[in-house]
Short mmCIF file of C-alpha atoms in Angstrom, two decimals:
data_model
loop_
_atom_site.label_atom_id
_atom_site.label_comp_id
_atom_site.label_asym_id
_atom_site.label_seq_id
_atom_site.Cartn_x
_atom_site.Cartn_y
_atom_site.Cartn_z
CA UNK R 1 113.39 102.43 119.26
CA UNK R 2 112.93 100.51 122.53
CA UNK R 3 110.36 103.36 123.43
CA UNK R 4 108.47 102.34 120.09
CA UNK R 5 108.09 98.40 120.00
CA UNK R 6 107.25 99.20 123.97
CA UNK R 7 104.56 101.13 122.93
CA UNK R 8 103.34 98.64 120.12
CA UNK R 9 103.54 95.95 122.73
CA UNK R 10 101.08 97.37 124.84
CA UNK R 11 98.60 98.57 122.84
CA UNK R 12 95.48 97.26 123.66
CA UNK R 13 93.83 97.09 120.39
CA UNK R 14 96.33 94.30 119.13
CA UNK R 15 96.88 93.83 115.92
CA UNK R 16 93.47 95.61 114.63
CA UNK R 17 95.17 98.72 115.93
CA UNK R 18 98.00 97.75 114.13
CA UNK R 19 96.72 98.08 110.95
CA UNK R 20 94.48 100.63 112.14
CA UNK R 21 97.96 102.98 112.61
CA UNK R 22 99.44 101.96 109.61
CA UNK R 23 96.08 102.99 107.67
CA UNK R 24 96.08 106.62 108.89
CA UNK R 25 99.54 107.12 107.84
CA UNK R 26 99.08 105.58 104.48
CA UNK R 27 95.44 107.68 104.36
CA UNK R 28 97.17 110.55 105.19
CA UNK R 29 100.61 109.93 103.03
CA UNK R 30 97.79 110.10 99.98
CA UNK R 31 96.35 112.91 100.65
CA UNK R 32 99.72 114.47 99.99
CA UNK R 33 99.90 113.11 96.85
CA UNK R 34 96.85 112.83 95.01
CA UNK R 35 96.32 109.06 92.77
CA UNK R 36 95.38 109.26 89.51
CA UNK R 37 95.07 105.61 88.26
CA UNK R 38 94.66 105.13 84.11
CA UNK R 39 93.69 102.42 82.17
CA UNK R 40 93.69 102.99 78.70
CA UNK R 41 91.17 106.26 78.68
CA UNK R 42 89.40 105.74 82.04
CA UNK R 43 91.43 107.94 84.66
CA UNK R 44 89.37 106.78 88.33
CA UNK R 45 91.08 110.48 90.85
CA UNK R 46 90.79 108.47 93.83
CA UNK R 47 91.26 112.02 95.59
CA UNK R 48 88.10 113.48 94.32
CA UNK R 49 86.09 109.75 93.45
CA UNK R 50 85.78 111.34 89.99
CA UNK R 51 85.94 109.11 87.54
CA UNK R 52 86.06 110.29 83.73
CA UNK R 53 86.11 107.92 80.49
CA UNK R 54 87.51 110.12 76.95
CA UNK R 55 86.34 113.54 78.01
CA UNK R 56 82.62 112.02 79.15
CA UNK R 57 82.45 112.63 83.01
CA UNK R 58 81.00 108.77 84.99
CA UNK R 59 78.90 109.38 87.58
CA UNK R 60 79.19 106.44 89.93
CA UNK R 61 77.34 104.78 92.98
CA UNK R 62 79.12 104.29 96.00
CA UNK R 63 78.97 100.58 95.73
CA UNK R 64 79.67 100.80 91.69
CA UNK R 65 82.74 103.12 92.54
CA UNK R 66 84.31 100.66 95.15
CA UNK R 67 83.97 97.70 92.56
CA UNK R 68 85.84 99.82 89.70
CA UNK R 69 88.46 100.81 92.04
CA UNK R 70 89.27 97.59 93.45
CA UNK R 71 89.16 96.14 89.71
CA UNK R 72 91.40 99.14 89.42
CA UNK R 73 93.83 98.41 92.47
CA UNK R 74 93.95 95.14 90.43
CA UNK R 75 94.26 95.98 86.83
CA UNK R 76 94.91 93.35 84.17
CA UNK R 77 94.45 90.64 86.70
CA UNK R 78 92.34 88.11 86.99
CA UNK R 79 90.02 88.44 89.81
CA UNK R 80 88.06 86.19 91.01
CA UNK R 81 84.20 85.90 92.28
CA UNK R 82 85.31 85.00 95.29
CA UNK R 83 87.74 87.79 95.55
CA UNK R 84 85.59 90.94 94.58
CA UNK R 85 82.60 89.44 96.91
CA UNK R 86 85.02 89.80 100.20
CA UNK R 87 86.50 93.27 99.09
CA UNK R 88 83.99 95.32 98.16
CA UNK R 89 80.85 93.70 99.78
CA UNK R 90 82.57 91.87 102.97
CA UNK R 91 80.98 88.32 101.65
CA UNK R 92 82.76 85.62 103.00
CA UNK R 93 81.07 83.29 100.85
CA UNK R 94 79.16 83.00 97.36
CA UNK R 95 75.42 82.26 98.01
CA UNK R 96 74.54 86.23 96.94
CA UNK R 97 77.05 86.00 93.88
CA UNK R 98 74.57 87.85 91.72
CA UNK R 99 74.83 91.06 92.91
CA UNK R 100 78.53 91.43 91.67
CA UNK R 101 77.13 90.64 88.39
CA UNK R 102 74.37 92.97 88.73
CA UNK R 103 76.93 95.41 89.32
CA UNK R 104 79.68 94.60 87.11
CA UNK R 105 76.29 95.04 84.27
CA UNK R 106 76.39 98.41 85.70
CA UNK R 107 79.47 99.77 85.14
CA UNK R 108 79.66 98.14 81.34
CA UNK R 109 76.73 100.26 79.99
CA UNK R 110 78.46 103.70 82.46
CA UNK R 111 81.87 102.32 81.24
CA UNK R 112 82.20 100.29 77.93
CA UNK R 113 79.65 102.49 75.65
CA UNK R 114 79.05 102.34 72.46
CA UNK R 115 81.88 103.17 70.00
CA UNK R 116 84.98 103.35 73.24
CA UNK R 117 87.41 99.25 73.31
CA UNK R 118 85.44 97.41 76.20
CA UNK R 119 86.95 97.77 79.37
CA UNK R 120 85.99 95.44 81.35
CA UNK R 121 86.42 92.03 81.01
CA UNK R 122 84.77 88.36 82.11
CA UNK R 123 86.81 85.43 82.21
CA UNK R 124 84.82 82.24 81.99
CA UNK R 125 84.77 80.55 85.67
CA UNK R 126 86.84 82.96 87.31
CA UNK R 127 85.84 86.58 87.72
CA UNK R 128 86.32 89.48 85.91
CA UNK R 129 89.81 91.81 84.71
CA UNK R 130 89.25 95.05 83.89
CA UNK R 131 92.51 95.95 81.00
CA UNK R 132 92.47 97.23 77.79
CA UNK R 133 91.41 94.57 74.85
CA UNK R 134 94.56 92.58 74.36
CA UNK R 135 96.11 94.27 70.88
CA UNK R 136 94.80 98.13 72.44
CA UNK R 137 97.87 98.16 74.99
#
């Protein structure tokens, strides 16, 4: 244990080094246990980055996938626009918030197709949420 503490104190990368250490460990763990996020009939395979709605494969760009993945990781939570912009685009300001609206629109056209209950919900004045519609849970 003392060796571990000494090594952690010595780490020349500081706190960022600890983050990288644990991120690498977490990624190795995920490779052993592939994860699939499921919200209703939406399935996101985090190992292959495949997205399915029912039996239909959905092709997403890298940014669309990153946005959907963040929404799914926080399913049923209302996320503020600032939280989403910071997580997906690394923005710390809201002057380019229209990019979020654009990408949410892209996702809705691909995921919330006609005849299927919507999964991406706008919470007026706050942000967005990925969840089943009330009464369908």
